Short mmCIF file of C-alpha atoms in Angstrom, two decimals:
data_model
loop_
_atom_site.label_atom_id
_atom_site.label_comp_id
_atom_site.label_asym_id
_atom_site.label_seq_id
_atom_site.Cartn_x
_atom_site.Cartn_y
_atom_site.Cartn_z
CA MET A 793 -12.59 -25.85 -0.93
CA VAL A 794 -9.92 -23.65 -0.12
CA GLY A 795 -7.35 -23.75 -3.48
CA ALA A 796 -10.14 -24.98 -5.64
CA PRO A 797 -10.14 -23.19 -9.18
CA GLN A 798 -12.42 -19.95 -8.84
CA ALA A 799 -14.57 -18.74 -11.42
CA PRO A 800 -13.59 -15.48 -13.26
CA TRP A 801 -14.73 -12.40 -11.32
CA SER A 802 -16.65 -11.39 -14.40
CA ALA A 803 -18.80 -14.54 -14.44
CA ARG A 804 -19.51 -14.04 -10.84
CA ARG A 805 -20.75 -10.36 -10.92
CA LYS A 806 -24.32 -9.44 -10.36
CA PRO A 807 -26.28 -7.83 -13.11
CA HIS A 808 -26.11 -4.21 -13.31
CA GLY A 809 -28.67 -2.30 -11.53
CA ARG A 810 -28.98 -1.33 -7.83
CA ARG A 811 -26.57 -2.70 -5.87
CA THR A 812 -27.51 -4.95 -2.77
CA PRO A 813 -26.59 -3.33 0.50
CA ARG A 814 -23.60 -4.99 1.85
CA ALA A 815 -21.05 -4.40 4.77
CA PRO A 816 -17.55 -5.00 3.70
CA ALA A 817 -16.57 -5.15 7.49
CA MET A 818 -18.66 -8.30 8.17
CA SER A 819 -16.44 -10.32 5.80
CA ALA A 820 -14.16 -9.85 8.66
CA PHE A 821 -16.31 -9.90 11.54
CA GLN A 822 -18.08 -13.02 10.72
CA MET A 823 -15.26 -14.97 9.15
CA ALA A 824 -14.73 -17.26 11.93
CA ASP A 825 -18.05 -18.46 12.53
CA VAL A 826 -20.10 -17.84 9.35
CA ASP A 827 -20.20 -20.95 6.91
CA LEU A 828 -19.94 -20.20 3.08
CA ALA A 829 -23.65 -21.38 2.69
CA SER A 830 -24.61 -18.32 4.73
CA ARG A 831 -22.64 -15.60 3.13
CA HIS A 832 -25.78 -14.38 1.16
CA ARG A 833 -26.98 -13.30 4.61
CA TRP A 834 -24.05 -10.89 5.18
CA PRO A 835 -25.87 -7.58 3.95
CA GLU A 836 -28.80 -8.27 6.56
CA LEU A 837 -26.54 -9.43 9.48
CA VAL A 838 -24.21 -6.45 8.85
CA VAL A 839 -27.23 -3.82 9.06
CA ARG A 840 -28.39 -5.62 12.38
CA VAL A 841 -24.63 -5.27 13.45
CA PHE A 842 -24.63 -1.42 12.62
CA GLU A 843 -28.07 -0.80 14.21
CA ASP A 844 -27.19 -2.58 17.47
CA GLY A 845 -23.85 -0.77 17.72
CA ARG A 846 -22.09 -4.06 17.90
CA VAL A 847 -19.23 -3.10 15.39
CA MET A 848 -16.59 -2.64 18.25
CA GLU A 849 -17.55 -5.42 20.21
CA ASP A 850 -17.37 -7.68 17.09
CA VAL A 851 -13.89 -6.48 16.17
CA GLN A 852 -12.39 -6.87 19.66
CA ARG A 853 -14.02 -10.56 19.75
CA LEU A 854 -12.38 -11.29 16.32
CA THR A 855 -9.14 -9.84 17.50
CA GLU A 856 -9.10 -11.94 20.48
CA GLU A 857 -9.98 -15.21 18.57
CA ALA A 858 -7.30 -14.59 16.12
CA ALA A 859 -4.75 -14.01 18.92
CA LYS A 860 -5.94 -17.55 20.30
CA LEU A 861 -5.59 -19.14 16.92
CA ALA A 862 -2.12 -17.55 16.43
CA ALA A 863 -0.75 -19.02 19.88
CA ALA A 864 -2.51 -22.38 19.12
CA PRO A 865 -0.04 -25.46 18.39
CA LEU A 866 0.22 -26.25 14.78
CA TRP A 867 2.21 -29.73 14.91
CA PRO A 868 -0.95 -31.97 14.98
CA LEU A 869 -1.94 -30.52 11.41
CA ALA A 870 -1.52 -32.55 8.23
CA ASP A 871 0.49 -30.94 5.47
CA ASP A 872 -2.71 -30.16 3.37
CA GLU A 873 -4.36 -28.57 6.35
CA ILE A 874 -1.20 -26.26 6.98
CA THR A 875 -1.61 -24.98 3.15
CA ASP A 876 -5.20 -24.49 3.45
CA LEU A 877 -4.95 -22.57 6.93
CA LEU A 878 -2.12 -20.32 5.66
CA ARG A 879 -4.57 -19.44 2.87
CA THR A 880 -7.56 -18.86 4.88
CA ALA A 881 -5.11 -16.82 7.49
CA HIS A 882 -4.04 -14.82 4.41
CA ARG A 883 -7.69 -13.98 3.53
CA LEU A 884 -8.56 -13.10 6.94
CA GLU A 885 -5.49 -10.47 6.84
CA GLN A 886 -6.78 -9.08 3.57
CA ALA A 887 -10.10 -8.85 4.92
CA ALA A 888 -8.75 -6.90 8.12
CA ALA A 889 -6.63 -4.87 5.66
CA ALA A 890 -9.83 -3.76 3.73
CA LEU A 891 -11.38 -2.89 7.08
CA GLN A 892 -8.51 -0.58 7.79
CA ALA A 893 -8.59 1.03 4.24
CA ARG A 894 -12.29 1.70 4.82
CA LEU A 895 -11.94 3.48 8.20
CA VAL A 896 -9.00 5.49 6.46
CA GLN A 897 -11.59 6.41 3.78
CA GLN A 898 -13.97 7.31 6.45
CA ALA A 899 -11.59 9.59 8.49
CA GLY A 900 -10.47 11.37 5.49
CA THR A 901 -14.23 12.16 4.70
CA ARG A 902 -14.85 13.43 8.01
CA GLY A 903 -11.39 15.34 8.18
CA LEU A 904 -10.06 13.82 11.28
CA PRO A 905 -6.19 14.54 10.38
CA ALA A 906 -6.85 17.84 9.96
CA THR A 907 -8.91 18.25 13.05
CA GLN A 908 -6.12 16.52 14.98
CA GLY A 909 -3.24 18.80 13.76
CA HIS A 910 -1.81 16.83 10.80
CA ARG A 911 -1.76 17.90 7.18
CA LYS A 912 -1.35 14.46 5.67
CA MET A 913 -3.30 11.57 6.32
CA ALA A 914 -0.11 9.32 6.15
CA ALA A 915 1.45 11.43 9.13
CA TRP A 916 -2.06 10.92 11.09
CA LEU A 917 -1.69 7.26 10.47
CA ARG A 918 1.79 7.23 11.78
CA SER A 919 0.97 9.27 15.08
CA THR A 920 -2.54 7.39 15.54
CA LEU A 921 -1.36 3.75 15.01
CA ARG A 922 2.36 4.14 15.89
CA ILE A 923 3.67 2.85 12.47
CA ASP A 924 6.39 3.41 10.39
CA PRO A 925 6.27 5.82 7.25
CA HIS A 926 6.22 3.05 4.55
CA PRO A 927 3.18 1.09 5.87
CA ALA A 928 1.44 4.61 6.78
CA ARG A 929 1.82 5.65 3.08
CA GLU A 930 0.81 2.01 1.92
CA LEU A 931 -2.33 2.13 3.95
CA THR A 932 -3.06 5.81 2.46
CA GLU A 933 -2.80 4.32 -0.99
CA HIS A 934 -4.95 1.34 -0.28
CA ALA A 935 -7.67 3.55 0.85
CA ALA A 936 -7.36 5.76 -2.08
CA ALA A 937 -7.33 2.64 -4.36
CA LEU A 938 -10.98 1.81 -2.81
CA THR A 939 -12.50 5.21 -3.10
CA HIS A 940 -14.91 5.62 -5.90
CA HIS A 941 -14.28 2.11 -6.97
CA PRO A 942 -16.94 0.06 -5.55
CA THR A 943 -16.01 -3.04 -7.91
CA LEU A 944 -12.74 -3.29 -6.97
CA GLU A 945 -13.75 -2.87 -3.16
CA GLN A 946 -16.36 -5.85 -3.62
CA ALA A 947 -13.49 -8.16 -5.28
CA VAL A 948 -11.31 -7.26 -2.24
CA LEU A 949 -14.06 -8.25 0.29
CA ASP A 950 -14.91 -11.54 -1.68
CA GLY A 951 -11.18 -12.34 -1.40
CA PHE A 952 -10.77 -12.48 -5.15
CA ILE A 953 -8.06 -9.86 -5.14
CA ASP A 954 -5.73 -8.15 -2.41
CA LEU A 955 -5.26 -4.75 -1.69
CA ARG A 956 -1.89 -4.50 -3.61
CA GLN A 957 -3.73 -5.77 -6.96
CA ALA A 958 -6.46 -3.37 -5.91
CA ALA A 959 -4.01 -0.41 -5.84
CA VAL A 960 -2.45 -1.51 -9.23
CA ILE A 961 -5.85 -1.86 -10.82
CA SER A 962 -6.93 1.48 -9.47
CA THR A 963 -3.93 3.39 -10.73
CA THR A 964 -4.46 1.77 -14.24
CA VAL A 965 -8.06 2.50 -14.56
CA ALA A 966 -7.82 6.11 -13.17
CA ALA A 967 -5.08 6.85 -16.09
CA LEU A 968 -6.86 5.06 -18.86
CA PRO A 969 -9.64 7.74 -19.84
CA ALA A 970 -6.97 10.45 -20.15
CA GLU A 971 -4.71 8.17 -22.12
CA ILE A 972 -6.94 7.64 -24.87
CA SER A 973 -9.49 10.33 -24.76
CA GLY A 974 -7.02 12.34 -26.99
CA LEU A 975 -7.33 10.13 -29.92
CA ASP A 976 -9.63 11.35 -32.47
CA GLU A 977 -12.21 8.74 -32.81
CA VAL A 978 -12.37 8.00 -28.96
CA SER A 979 -15.34 9.89 -26.88
CA LEU A 980 -15.34 10.51 -23.27
CA VAL A 981 -18.24 7.82 -23.22
CA ASP A 982 -16.06 5.32 -25.01
CA ALA A 983 -13.10 5.92 -22.83
CA ALA A 984 -15.21 5.44 -19.61
CA GLN A 985 -16.48 2.10 -21.12
CA ILE A 986 -13.07 0.96 -21.98
CA ALA A 987 -11.98 1.70 -18.36
CA ARG A 988 -14.69 -0.25 -17.04
CA GLN A 989 -13.88 -3.11 -19.27
CA ALA A 990 -10.21 -2.88 -18.35
CA GLU A 991 -10.89 -3.19 -14.68
CA THR A 992 -13.08 -6.11 -15.22
CA THR A 993 -10.05 -7.74 -17.14
CA MET A 994 -7.67 -7.04 -14.61
CA ILE A 995 -9.66 -8.34 -11.71
CA ASP A 996 -9.91 -11.39 -13.80
CA MET A 997 -6.25 -11.65 -14.27
CA ALA A 998 -5.44 -11.11 -10.76
CA GLY A 999 -6.61 -14.75 -9.89
CA ARG A 1000 -3.43 -15.72 -11.54
CA LEU A 1001 -0.94 -12.82 -11.36
CA PRO A 1002 0.48 -10.98 -8.42
CA ALA A 1003 0.66 -7.24 -8.11
CA TYR A 1004 3.90 -6.70 -9.73
CA GLN A 1005 2.87 -8.90 -12.91
CA LEU A 1006 -0.36 -7.24 -12.84
CA ARG A 1007 1.35 -3.68 -13.14
CA ARG A 1008 3.13 -5.02 -16.41
CA ILE A 1009 -0.16 -6.07 -17.68
CA GLY A 1010 -1.70 -2.54 -16.95
CA GLU A 1011 1.08 -0.83 -18.91
CA ARG A 1012 -0.37 -2.41 -22.04
CA ILE A 1013 -3.90 -3.22 -20.90
CA LEU A 1014 -5.30 -1.75 -24.35
CA VAL A 1015 -3.73 -4.65 -26.08
CA HIS A 1016 -6.44 -6.86 -24.14
CA VAL A 1017 -9.47 -4.53 -24.13
CA ALA A 1018 -8.89 -2.40 -27.22
CA PRO A 1019 -6.19 -3.62 -29.67
CA GLU A 1020 -7.06 -1.28 -32.55
CA LEU A 1021 -6.12 1.67 -30.16
CA ALA A 1022 -2.96 0.23 -28.66
CA ASP A 1023 -0.08 1.23 -30.98
CA ARG A 1024 -1.24 4.66 -31.33
CA ALA A 1025 -1.79 5.12 -27.39
CA ASP A 1026 1.17 3.34 -26.58
CA GLU A 1027 3.54 6.32 -27.94
CA ALA A 1028 1.36 9.06 -26.19
CA THR A 1029 1.56 6.91 -22.99
CA SER A 1030 5.21 6.45 -23.15
CA ALA A 1031 5.70 10.00 -23.57
CA ARG A 1032 3.36 10.61 -20.60
CA GLN A 1033 5.07 7.91 -18.54
CA GLU A 1034 8.29 9.78 -18.81
CA ALA A 1035 6.65 13.03 -17.82
CA ARG A 1036 5.26 11.29 -14.79
CA ALA A 1037 8.59 9.36 -13.88
CA HIS A 1038 10.45 12.88 -13.93
CA GLN A 1039 7.71 14.20 -11.74
CA ARG A 1040 7.73 11.34 -9.36
CA ARG A 1041 11.73 10.80 -9.23
CA GLY A 1042 13.18 10.88 -5.42
CA VAL A 1043 15.44 9.20 -3.29
CA THR A 1044 14.66 8.61 0.40
CA LEU A 1045 17.00 7.80 3.13
CA SER A 1046 15.36 6.33 6.26
CA LEU A 1047 16.22 6.42 9.78
CA PRO A 1048 19.29 4.08 11.05
CA VAL A 1049 17.81 0.98 12.31
CA ASP A 1050 20.52 -1.55 13.83
CA GLY A 1051 23.21 0.36 12.04
CA LEU A 1052 21.61 0.34 8.69
CA VAL A 1053 19.47 3.12 6.45
CA ARG A 1054 17.35 2.05 3.89
CA VAL A 1055 17.88 3.84 0.58
CA SER A 1056 14.66 3.85 -1.62
CA GLY A 1057 13.22 5.92 -4.36
CA PHE A 1058 12.25 6.07 -8.06
CA LEU A 1059 14.14 7.15 -11.05
CA GLY A 1060 13.18 6.94 -14.86
CA ALA A 1061 14.04 4.67 -17.14
CA GLU A 1062 16.74 7.12 -18.69
CA ASP A 1063 18.17 8.00 -15.30
CA VAL A 1064 18.19 4.33 -14.36
CA ALA A 1065 20.29 3.49 -17.50
CA THR A 1066 22.85 6.39 -16.20
CA VAL A 1067 23.10 4.77 -12.89
CA GLU A 1068 23.62 1.24 -14.08
CA ALA A 1069 26.34 2.49 -16.75
CA ALA A 1070 28.32 3.88 -13.62
CA LEU A 1071 28.03 1.02 -11.31
CA HIS A 1072 28.25 -1.99 -13.75
CA PRO A 1073 32.05 -1.51 -14.08
CA LEU A 1074 32.37 -2.03 -10.46
CA CYS A 1075 30.02 -4.78 -9.87
CA ALA A 1076 31.70 -7.23 -11.80
CA PRO A 1077 32.56 -10.31 -9.51
CA THR A 1078 35.96 -11.28 -9.35
CA PRO A 1079 37.90 -14.36 -8.12
CA GLY A 1080 37.56 -14.86 -4.12
CA ASP A 1081 34.96 -12.14 -3.93
CA ASP A 1082 32.30 -13.54 -1.57
CA ARG A 1083 30.12 -10.41 -1.67
CA THR A 1084 26.39 -10.82 -2.98
CA ALA A 1085 25.17 -9.20 -6.22
CA ALA A 1086 23.53 -6.49 -3.86
CA GLN A 1087 26.54 -5.85 -1.79
CA ARG A 1088 28.75 -5.25 -4.92
CA ARG A 1089 25.94 -2.68 -6.07
CA ALA A 1090 26.20 -1.18 -2.82
CA ASP A 1091 30.05 -0.75 -2.60
CA ALA A 1092 29.80 0.52 -6.36
CA LEU A 1093 27.24 3.11 -5.36
CA ILE A 1094 29.67 4.29 -2.51
CA ASP A 1095 32.51 4.32 -4.64
CA VAL A 1096 31.07 6.63 -7.24
CA CYS A 1097 29.98 8.64 -4.42
CA ARG A 1098 33.54 8.88 -2.97
CA LEU A 1099 35.05 9.48 -6.45
CA ALA A 1100 32.57 12.57 -7.09
CA LEU A 1101 33.74 14.05 -3.70
CA ARG A 1102 37.30 13.55 -4.87
CA THR A 1103 37.12 15.32 -8.08
CA GLY A 1104 36.85 18.57 -6.57
CA GLN A 1105 34.23 19.74 -9.01
CA LEU A 1106 30.69 19.35 -6.82
CA PRO A 1107 29.27 22.76 -5.62
CA GLU A 1108 30.49 24.20 -2.22
CA ASP A 1109 28.06 23.17 0.78
CA GLY A 1110 28.09 25.76 3.53
CA GLY A 1111 31.20 27.68 2.23
CA GLU A 1112 33.23 24.52 2.18
CA PRO A 1113 33.91 21.78 -0.53
CA PRO A 1114 31.67 18.75 0.01
CA GLN A 1115 32.89 16.45 2.65
CA LEU A 1116 32.25 13.51 5.18
CA ALA A 1117 32.45 15.35 8.59
CA VAL A 1118 32.84 13.07 11.52
CA THR A 1119 33.35 14.02 15.27
CA VAL A 1120 35.38 11.77 17.18
CA ALA A 1121 36.37 11.77 20.82
CA TYR A 1122 40.27 11.52 21.38
CA ASP A 1123 42.39 10.84 24.27
CA PRO A 1124 45.93 12.46 23.96
CA LEU A 1125 47.36 10.58 26.91
CA THR A 1126 46.29 7.10 25.90
CA ARG A 1127 46.28 8.08 21.98
CA ASN A 1128 42.65 6.13 21.58
CA LEU A 1129 39.77 7.20 19.66
CA GLY A 1130 36.21 7.08 21.04
CA SER A 1131 32.95 6.45 19.04
CA ALA A 1132 32.24 8.67 16.03
CA ILE A 1133 29.23 10.80 15.41
CA THR A 1134 28.85 12.15 11.60
CA ASP A 1135 27.21 15.66 11.11
CA THR A 1136 23.94 14.15 10.30
CA GLY A 1137 23.83 12.54 13.69
CA ARG A 1138 24.77 8.91 12.90
CA ARG A 1139 27.02 7.10 15.17
CA LEU A 1140 30.01 5.24 13.87
CA SER A 1141 31.98 2.61 15.73
CA ARG A 1142 35.67 3.10 16.81
CA ASP A 1143 37.20 1.02 14.27
CA THR A 1144 35.36 2.91 11.23
CA ALA A 1145 36.63 6.16 13.01
CA ARG A 1146 40.26 4.95 12.68
CA ARG A 1147 39.77 3.93 9.32
CA LEU A 1148 38.28 7.40 8.24
CA ALA A 1149 41.19 9.04 10.26
CA CYS A 1150 43.59 7.63 7.75
CA ASP A 1151 42.78 9.92 4.60
CA ALA A 1152 41.11 12.73 6.46
CA ARG A 1153 41.79 16.37 7.71
CA VAL A 1154 41.86 16.38 11.59
CA LEU A 1155 40.68 19.68 13.28
CA PRO A 1156 41.42 19.05 16.98
CA ILE A 1157 38.63 20.82 19.34
CA VAL A 1158 39.03 20.84 23.40
CA LEU A 1159 35.61 20.49 24.80
CA GLY A 1160 34.63 20.89 28.33
CA GLY A 1161 32.93 18.43 30.82
CA ASP A 1162 29.56 19.44 29.53
CA GLY A 1163 30.68 19.77 25.74
CA GLN A 1164 31.43 23.41 25.46
CA ILE A 1165 34.08 24.30 22.92
CA LEU A 1166 37.26 25.55 25.10
CA ASP A 1167 39.84 25.71 22.20
CA ALA A 1168 39.93 24.93 18.57
CA GLY A 1169 42.97 24.00 16.62
CA ARG A 1170 43.67 23.83 12.94
CA THR A 1171 43.95 21.11 10.37
CA ARG A 1172 47.18 19.14 11.37
CA ARG A 1173 47.92 16.48 8.44
CA LEU A 1174 46.16 16.40 4.86
CA ALA A 1175 47.26 13.47 2.40
CA THR A 1176 46.65 15.68 -0.65
CA GLY A 1177 48.57 17.96 -2.95
CA ALA A 1178 52.42 16.77 -3.69
CA LEU A 1179 51.97 13.99 -1.16
CA ARG A 1180 48.89 12.57 -2.91
CA ARG A 1181 50.65 12.90 -6.43
CA ALA A 1182 53.63 11.00 -5.11
CA LEU A 1183 51.51 8.07 -3.75
CA HIS A 1184 49.76 8.04 -7.17
CA ILE A 1185 53.19 7.74 -9.03
CA ARG A 1186 54.49 5.17 -6.42
CA ASP A 1187 51.46 2.76 -6.07
CA ARG A 1188 49.58 3.53 -9.25
CA GLY A 1189 46.44 2.62 -7.58
CA CYS A 1190 45.15 0.33 -4.76
CA ALA A 1191 48.57 -1.49 -3.49
CA PHE A 1192 46.95 -4.39 -1.88
CA PRO A 1193 47.85 -7.49 -3.91
CA ASP A 1194 46.70 -7.77 -7.38
CA CYS A 1195 43.80 -5.33 -6.92
CA ASP A 1196 43.05 -3.23 -10.01
CA ARG A 1197 41.28 0.02 -8.46
CA PRO A 1198 42.92 3.21 -10.03
CA PRO A 1199 44.22 5.65 -7.68
CA ARG A 1200 41.30 7.97 -7.90
CA TRP A 1201 39.15 5.09 -6.10
CA THR A 1202 41.61 5.05 -3.10
CA ASP A 1203 42.34 6.17 0.39
CA ALA A 1204 45.69 7.36 1.72
CA HIS A 1205 46.19 4.89 4.64
CA HIS A 1206 48.67 5.54 7.53
CA ILE A 1207 50.93 2.47 7.85
CA VAL A 1208 51.43 3.41 11.47
CA GLY A 1209 48.38 5.17 12.61
CA TRP A 1210 48.38 8.71 12.86
CA THR A 1211 46.57 8.50 16.29
CA ALA A 1212 49.85 6.00 17.22
CA GLY A 1213 52.17 8.78 16.22
CA GLY A 1214 52.53 7.58 12.78
CA PRO A 1215 53.87 10.54 10.54
CA THR A 1216 52.08 11.77 7.31
CA ASN A 1217 54.78 11.26 4.65
CA LEU A 1218 55.52 9.01 1.68
CA ASP A 1219 57.10 6.17 3.73
CA ASN A 1220 53.95 5.78 6.04
CA MET A 1221 51.52 5.83 3.68
CA VAL A 1222 49.97 3.70 1.08
CA LEU A 1223 46.79 3.63 -1.11
CA LEU A 1224 44.03 1.27 -0.52
CA CYS A 1225 40.73 1.12 -2.15
CA ARG A 1226 37.73 1.05 0.10
CA ARG A 1227 37.06 -2.74 0.40
CA HIS A 1228 40.91 -3.48 1.13
CA HIS A 1229 40.86 -0.37 3.44
CA ARG A 1230 38.23 -2.17 5.46
CA LEU A 1231 40.03 -5.40 5.52
CA VAL A 1232 43.29 -3.75 6.75
CA HIS A 1233 41.50 -2.26 9.71
CA HIS A 1234 39.52 -5.05 10.42
CA PRO A 1235 40.67 -6.42 13.91
CA THR A 1236 40.89 -10.13 13.27
CA ALA A 1237 41.76 -9.95 9.37
CA GLY A 1238 45.28 -10.42 10.14
CA TRP A 1239 46.83 -8.27 7.30
CA GLN A 1240 50.14 -6.37 7.95
CA ILE A 1241 51.72 -3.51 5.88
CA ARG A 1242 55.47 -2.78 6.09
CA LEU A 1243 57.83 -0.72 3.54
CA GLY A 1244 60.08 -2.65 1.75
CA ALA A 1245 63.95 -1.94 1.07
CA ASP A 1246 62.90 -0.19 -2.16
CA ARG A 1247 60.38 1.97 -0.30
CA HIS A 1248 57.48 0.25 -1.64
CA PRO A 1249 54.79 -1.39 0.40
CA ASP A 1250 55.03 -5.25 1.23
CA PHE A 1251 51.71 -6.83 2.18
CA ILE A 1252 52.10 -9.60 5.04
CA PRO A 1253 49.13 -12.19 4.79
CA PRO A 1254 47.68 -13.96 7.94
CA PRO A 1255 48.39 -17.49 8.50
CA THR A 1256 45.00 -18.44 7.28
CA VAL A 1257 45.99 -17.05 3.71
CA ASP A 1258 49.53 -18.23 3.68
CA PRO A 1259 50.99 -20.16 6.35
CA THR A 1260 54.57 -18.98 5.61
CA ARG A 1261 53.50 -15.18 5.79
CA THR A 1262 55.18 -14.41 2.65
CA PRO A 1263 55.21 -10.87 1.87
CA ARG A 1264 53.23 -9.95 -1.40
CA ARG A 1265 52.77 -7.11 -3.46
CA ASN A 1266 50.44 -5.82 -6.29
CA LEU A 1267 51.49 -7.37 -9.50
CA TYR A 1268 48.59 -5.63 -11.51
CA HIS A 1269 49.79 -2.23 -11.13
CA ARG A 1270 53.27 -3.21 -11.79
CA ARG A 1271 52.79 -4.62 -15.02
CA GLN A 1272 51.06 -1.66 -16.35
#
């Protein structure tokens, strides 16, 4: 019965000896119409399937039946039937994924990627299946996990573990002999035996633990299978892990999708501690801050990068200081900005272009109708040098009411936009941190800025914040 406790994998394994021929694909082909009592006949059935050349026919039939089931009405089902069906559908998904992994194995053995002009399996999968880079890499890893690991493969096909768990176990078992063979009293034969025991133990544990917890178990698997070696091997393992982490470190930026770029990667424990130390002071929640923890971390990362750009200590890039370069269409007659495009080809909105224009150099370039450059001007305004220092002295940081960001974390904002004819001088500029710079530029936020009689900026809140719209100032910096 689905959901009933399962016996440990080690108790279900057949005695060592010649393995009974099996057809892993049959667990997917016949899932819909072979009852549990007839599962022992799968090897013979699969042999007949392959001899009759019905593999593609059965896969297509199963695909059609699965599509019909996916569209079937579910409202008549009872609650326990929904749960059982969900488990069964997950089992079917894993069986199909195992078939995919075995097909990838076979494609690699035959050298299909190379014969079709691809250097790597993942690139071939992206082209053949039209899938994104991440699932292509994951499918490649799943295929590698099953290679030379028949026990893992059988456990996947029997539904005892999924492919993510199999990948974790495969990685742990593959690394184990090298980690313990250096110990004096451990021979290669003993190391191989311990690795097999670790594989069986982790498969048993997979019945209760998902892949991410299984990975943590794998880091200290010797405690479970060879406790007398665990402490000494752990020290050597830690050093190797640090070396591997340094070798595998990397950060990847995805292509934009719906205006978002996925940032992913790997860092060693020491590197992560450095990143956390830099981000943590900027991630603390404050009263009235409705950002999520993830959003605060993202904003903190950008703030750290902007600070690094302002220090002037980064190496030159293309003969110029590191900078964010944005191309913006501008109509001198209407003084309107168009959409913006970064030098990496990413498109930004008109409002973002206006905000960036507050604290940036503007290089006017006249383009012809088909985009050719007809005339290039020079920088017109730059809120740096003496003007920037004067802003630091006057505002002492972000001037928005009660913000505590220091001057180095701020942009120089034009009170009257430069595109609207506003000058670049002390009386028309104010320091704003990135968060409040966004707020001031938001078309519906309603905040206004004006210069007071003492030539310090006043912030006029919208009626939703203060119905009287009483001007406010930053009290935090004033008391410093």
